[in-house]
Amino acid sequence: GRAQRQFVNCSLGILARVRRRQQAEVLLDHLGTIRTLSRTQTRLEELTREEEWPAAISLLLECIKVSSTYKHFTAIAQLSTKLGDTLVMTEELLDTALAKQCSNFQAANYAKLQEAYSLLGKTQTATDQLLMHFTTATHNTSWQVVYGHVCLMQDLPRPPPYPDLCREVQQESFLPCLTDLVRALWGIMLSYHSLVQWHRKGWVEEKEDSIATQQYTRNKLEAGLGRIWQDVQSKVKQFVLGSDLSQFSIESFLHFLDLLHRLIMVGQELTSGASLGGQEMNNTNSALLQDSLVQQCLNYFSSYHTSRLEELATHLDNEGWTICPVKHTFSYQLLAEFSHLNTLRSPSKSTNGSSSLFQQFSNSGTPFDSLCQESLEEDILLEGGENSGYQDSDSEDDLSEEQKQELVEENKDTGRTGLTPLARLPSASTTTSSPLSGLTVSNTAIMVLRLVGRYSHMMKVLTPIAGEVWRGICQLFEFYLYTVNMFFSRDLLDTEQNVYSVRLRETLTNIYSTVVLHEVRDGEQGLRVVGCVREATLSPGVQLEGGDRDCSHGLPARVVGVESAVFLATQLTSLRHLLSLSDNTQAVDMFYTNTVAAAVDLRCPVYLAGVSHCLNTDSLLAQMAKVSWDLRDVVSQHSQYVDHLLHQLQMFSSRLVKLGMLVPLPTSLQVVLWEQATRVASTMFVDGFSSAKKCTNEGRALMQLDYRQFVIKLEKLSGLKPVPFQQFVSNYIKAYYIPENELGQWVEEHQEYSTAQLRALVAATAYNNNKTKQKLNSLINDLSDRIRR
């Protein structure tokens, strides 16, 4: 029994010791866990410092779970409370790291943040917090940028609110501050765009926690696209409205518009990627910033346009109407005012082929950097040897002694002086100097083209007032066209007014009634002033009436004036695709169809006015009046006045040679000048024939012989084949053979003749029938009144 008791006691002792050892092991394990939990704080600090958010959250959550198992320990209870506080602090650090993504999005860091919030089960909360951070970042960034620029110029006793701060910006700081502001806001929009793109990739790969969470995040972020853009527009709008734009130079104003235009392009691209609702928002609110500035910009343009019209009138007052020596390849594309055509591209036409501004500037730079670069210098003028063609040709050295003597003789009464035979006159080929070639452009025409460049710039970047700017472009060209006509056709005879085309006449009438300042009677209210710019006055230095040394009667100035207007018309035609109005295409079409196309029609009246002074038709008509037309026999020799006329045309040919050394005279323009000379000669023939008191059939035959001799010699002299206006003279001669009863119909069908010419025809044809003569004269008076109306 004793041995048995000893065995039992020994066995129980062994079991007790085993139990105590097991309890000690459990206790050691618990103590190890407690020690690990106590050291978690240090590890968490390391992980958060390294921004390993998923690992930190996983460790923290695991510690909290373990601590709940050992909460019966007093130490563990205290540690659990501490871990709860650590969790709160870690979530605050997460929120701070999330806020940093607003200004500098990093995909790797953001992925860790999203995973950490997913572990916490707070993905939706993170989305809400993110949108709040972007709003805060937009406000704080805007305030800091503006405050920095204001502090550079003045001391502020205390920081004012953002709207008040914007009113403190000095004019010289406006553009640098605006540039920094849009660059800073670009960084925020770029971060949001990159963030949304990161999520969209996840949505495609279905990496979100659940369908509900994914849909919630998607709706919030896509709605945030419009919200971010509205916040950006609001800050820029407040900044701009805080300053007075009226004192800006045109260069500063256009730079300001460029910045806003590029910002709106960024905003439109940002919001264009949203869902259907987002696109509707984009279409309605993308121009919020522009629309808020319409009145301010419209006031600026109205003031600027008024001053430019007055400046244009002043330039025309002082224009010498000499050619500006530009390169032969000169066009609007070489002017600095049109450089915006290269810098203001749409996103789909960016320089490196990228289809998106966000892709193009995702790594470095901003879309606004290129707008701050200096424009390239112009290279439009001829240089060195090229310029030799535009020499001063006012001297008479370019003509031979024989030509000089004939020019002197022509200024005398050619009826009293002997005439040099045509064979002895020098031809155009005897001059040694070569004629000019290239473009005929005046300095004022280039000024108008520069203004068109600036106006087209405004049309492109400020579409809400594009219609007003377009009307400004129209008025610039219309006033130039009107002035050229007023200057150089003022000496056109009343009998020559029918050379105006209907299109040109209506255009000039419309320009006078809408553009040129003048008084009109307004019913019982008396007179009122209409129009927008005063008439220009021709510079006294421009001689049009034979006072110039070369007796060209202002032809060089007339050519420069008209061809400059034609050049402007061709440039406007080339610019048509850039000057379109989406909401008023009819106005653009009418301007080009009527006004621009009418520039070419100026050649006839202006050149006719100059050419008619070059031919002394009065002395020739006096010679024709001495010709006896009541012949009894047919003669074979033409009259002497024909040789006089041909001699004057030979001198006119010599003038054209010298004119070609002053201004470029291409073949097409020479043809126009010769046509006007032929028109003057043909009118002179009809006037001379109509002045015949008595004329027999043999006399009519002499008329036809004279005119035929003239046509043959003129073909050789001018190179015109056929000579124009032959029917004008031939039909008048043939009309003398028309029976009295058919003469009335002929008069109605030939309204190209003057009243005096038709009355002379009636008097000669119906001289035996007073009743018929009275009836035909009454018909002529009615036609004359109808033509004047």
Short mmCIF file of N, CA, C and O in Angstrom, two decimals, residues 36-64 82-90 93:
data_model
loop_
_atom_site.label_atom_id
_atom_site.label_comp_id
_atom_site.label_asym_id
_atom_site.label_seq_id
_atom_site.Cartn_x
_atom_site.Cartn_y
_atom_site.Cartn_z
N THR A 36 4.76 41.90 -28.55
CA THR A 36 4.62 42.27 -29.97
C THR A 36 3.64 43.41 -30.16
O THR A 36 3.87 44.35 -30.93
N LEU A 37 2.50 43.33 -29.44
CA LEU A 37 1.50 44.39 -29.53
C LEU A 37 2.07 45.71 -29.04
O LEU A 37 1.78 46.79 -29.61
N SER A 38 2.87 45.63 -27.98
CA SER A 38 3.44 46.87 -27.45
C SER A 38 4.43 47.50 -28.41
O SER A 38 4.67 48.71 -28.39
N ARG A 39 5.06 46.67 -29.24
CA ARG A 39 6.04 47.19 -30.22
C ARG A 39 5.39 47.60 -31.55
O ARG A 39 6.07 48.08 -32.46
N THR A 40 4.09 47.37 -31.70
CA THR A 40 3.41 47.69 -32.97
C THR A 40 3.48 49.16 -33.31
O THR A 40 3.59 49.55 -34.48
N GLN A 41 3.42 50.02 -32.33
CA GLN A 41 3.44 51.46 -32.56
C GLN A 41 4.68 51.88 -33.34
O GLN A 41 4.61 52.66 -34.28
N THR A 42 5.83 51.31 -32.94
CA THR A 42 7.07 51.65 -33.63
C THR A 42 7.03 51.20 -35.08
O THR A 42 7.43 51.94 -36.00
N ARG A 43 6.53 49.99 -35.30
CA ARG A 43 6.46 49.45 -36.67
C ARG A 43 5.47 50.25 -37.52
O ARG A 43 5.72 50.52 -38.70
N LEU A 44 4.36 50.64 -36.90
CA LEU A 44 3.38 51.44 -37.63
C LEU A 44 3.98 52.78 -38.06
O LEU A 44 3.73 53.24 -39.17
N GLU A 45 4.74 53.38 -37.20
CA GLU A 45 5.37 54.64 -37.56
C GLU A 45 6.32 54.47 -38.73
O GLU A 45 6.41 55.32 -39.61
N GLU A 46 7.06 53.35 -38.76
CA GLU A 46 7.96 53.08 -39.87
C GLU A 46 7.18 52.91 -41.17
O GLU A 46 7.57 53.45 -42.22
N LEU A 47 6.10 52.14 -41.10
CA LEU A 47 5.31 51.88 -42.32
C LEU A 47 4.65 53.17 -42.84
O LEU A 47 4.61 53.40 -44.05
N THR A 48 4.11 53.97 -41.94
CA THR A 48 3.46 55.22 -42.39
C THR A 48 4.50 56.20 -42.93
O THR A 48 4.22 56.93 -43.89
N ARG A 49 5.70 56.19 -42.31
CA ARG A 49 6.76 57.06 -42.82
C ARG A 49 7.18 56.65 -44.22
O ARG A 49 7.51 57.48 -45.05
N GLU A 50 7.15 55.35 -44.50
CA GLU A 50 7.50 54.84 -45.83
C GLU A 50 6.29 54.83 -46.77
O GLU A 50 6.40 54.38 -47.92
N GLU A 51 5.15 55.31 -46.26
CA GLU A 51 3.89 55.37 -47.04
C GLU A 51 3.47 54.00 -47.56
O GLU A 51 2.91 53.87 -48.65
N GLU A 52 3.73 52.98 -46.77
CA GLU A 52 3.25 51.63 -47.06
C GLU A 52 1.90 51.47 -46.36
O GLU A 52 1.74 50.75 -45.37
N TRP A 53 0.91 52.15 -46.90
CA TRP A 53 -0.39 52.21 -46.24
C TRP A 53 -1.10 50.87 -46.12
O TRP A 53 -1.66 50.56 -45.05
N PRO A 54 -1.12 50.03 -47.14
CA PRO A 54 -1.81 48.73 -46.97
C PRO A 54 -1.19 47.90 -45.86
O PRO A 54 -1.91 47.30 -45.05
N ALA A 55 0.14 47.83 -45.78
CA ALA A 55 0.80 47.06 -44.73
C ALA A 55 0.50 47.64 -43.36
O ALA A 55 0.27 46.90 -42.38
N ALA A 56 0.50 48.96 -43.27
CA ALA A 56 0.23 49.60 -41.97
C ALA A 56 -1.18 49.31 -41.51
O ALA A 56 -1.42 48.96 -40.33
N ILE A 57 -2.14 49.44 -42.41
CA ILE A 57 -3.54 49.18 -42.04
C ILE A 57 -3.73 47.71 -41.70
O ILE A 57 -4.43 47.35 -40.72
N SER A 58 -3.13 46.80 -42.48
CA SER A 58 -3.26 45.36 -42.19
C SER A 58 -2.69 45.04 -40.82
O SER A 58 -3.31 44.30 -40.03
N LEU A 59 -1.52 45.59 -40.50
CA LEU A 59 -0.90 45.36 -39.20
C LEU A 59 -1.77 45.91 -38.07
O LEU A 59 -1.98 45.25 -37.05
N LEU A 60 -2.29 47.08 -38.26
CA LEU A 60 -3.10 47.72 -37.23
C LEU A 60 -4.38 46.95 -36.99
O LEU A 60 -4.79 46.71 -35.84
N LEU A 61 -5.03 46.52 -38.08
CA LEU A 61 -6.28 45.77 -37.92
C LEU A 61 -6.02 44.42 -37.25
O LEU A 61 -6.83 43.95 -36.43
N GLU A 62 -4.91 43.79 -37.61
CA GLU A 62 -4.57 42.51 -36.99
C GLU A 62 -4.30 42.68 -35.49
O GLU A 62 -4.74 41.86 -34.66
N CYS A 63 -3.62 43.73 -35.13
CA CYS A 63 -3.33 44.00 -33.72
C CYS A 63 -4.62 44.25 -32.94
O CYS A 63 -4.79 43.79 -31.80
N ILE A 64 -5.53 45.00 -33.56
CA ILE A 64 -6.81 45.25 -32.89
C ILE A 64 -7.59 43.96 -32.69
O ILE A 64 -8.21 43.73 -31.64
N LYS A 82 -5.15 52.28 -26.87
CA LYS A 82 -4.09 52.96 -27.59
C LYS A 82 -4.10 52.63 -29.08
O LYS A 82 -3.88 53.50 -29.93
N LEU A 83 -4.40 51.35 -29.40
CA LEU A 83 -4.48 50.96 -30.81
C LEU A 83 -5.64 51.67 -31.52
O LEU A 83 -5.55 52.02 -32.70
N GLY A 84 -6.74 51.86 -30.80
CA GLY A 84 -7.87 52.59 -31.38
C GLY A 84 -7.48 54.01 -31.72
O GLY A 84 -7.83 54.54 -32.79
N ASP A 85 -6.73 54.65 -30.81
CA ASP A 85 -6.26 56.01 -31.10
C ASP A 85 -5.29 56.02 -32.27
O ASP A 85 -5.31 56.94 -33.11
N THR A 86 -4.44 54.99 -32.32
CA THR A 86 -3.49 54.89 -33.44
C THR A 86 -4.22 54.74 -34.77
O THR A 86 -3.81 55.30 -35.79
N LEU A 87 -5.32 53.99 -34.77
CA LEU A 87 -6.11 53.81 -36.00
C LEU A 87 -6.67 55.15 -36.48
O LEU A 87 -6.65 55.46 -37.67
N VAL A 88 -7.17 55.92 -35.54
CA VAL A 88 -7.70 57.24 -35.90
C VAL A 88 -6.61 58.13 -36.49
O VAL A 88 -6.79 58.80 -37.52
N MET A 89 -5.45 58.11 -35.84
CA MET A 89 -4.33 58.92 -36.34
C MET A 89 -3.87 58.46 -37.73
O MET A 89 -3.55 59.26 -38.60
N THR A 90 -3.86 57.13 -37.92
CA THR A 90 -3.45 56.60 -39.23
C THR A 90 -4.42 57.00 -40.31
O THR A 90 -4.02 57.32 -41.45
N LEU A 93 -3.62 60.43 -41.28
CA LEU A 93 -2.45 60.44 -42.17
C LEU A 93 -2.84 60.00 -43.58
O LEU A 93 -2.32 60.54 -44.58
#
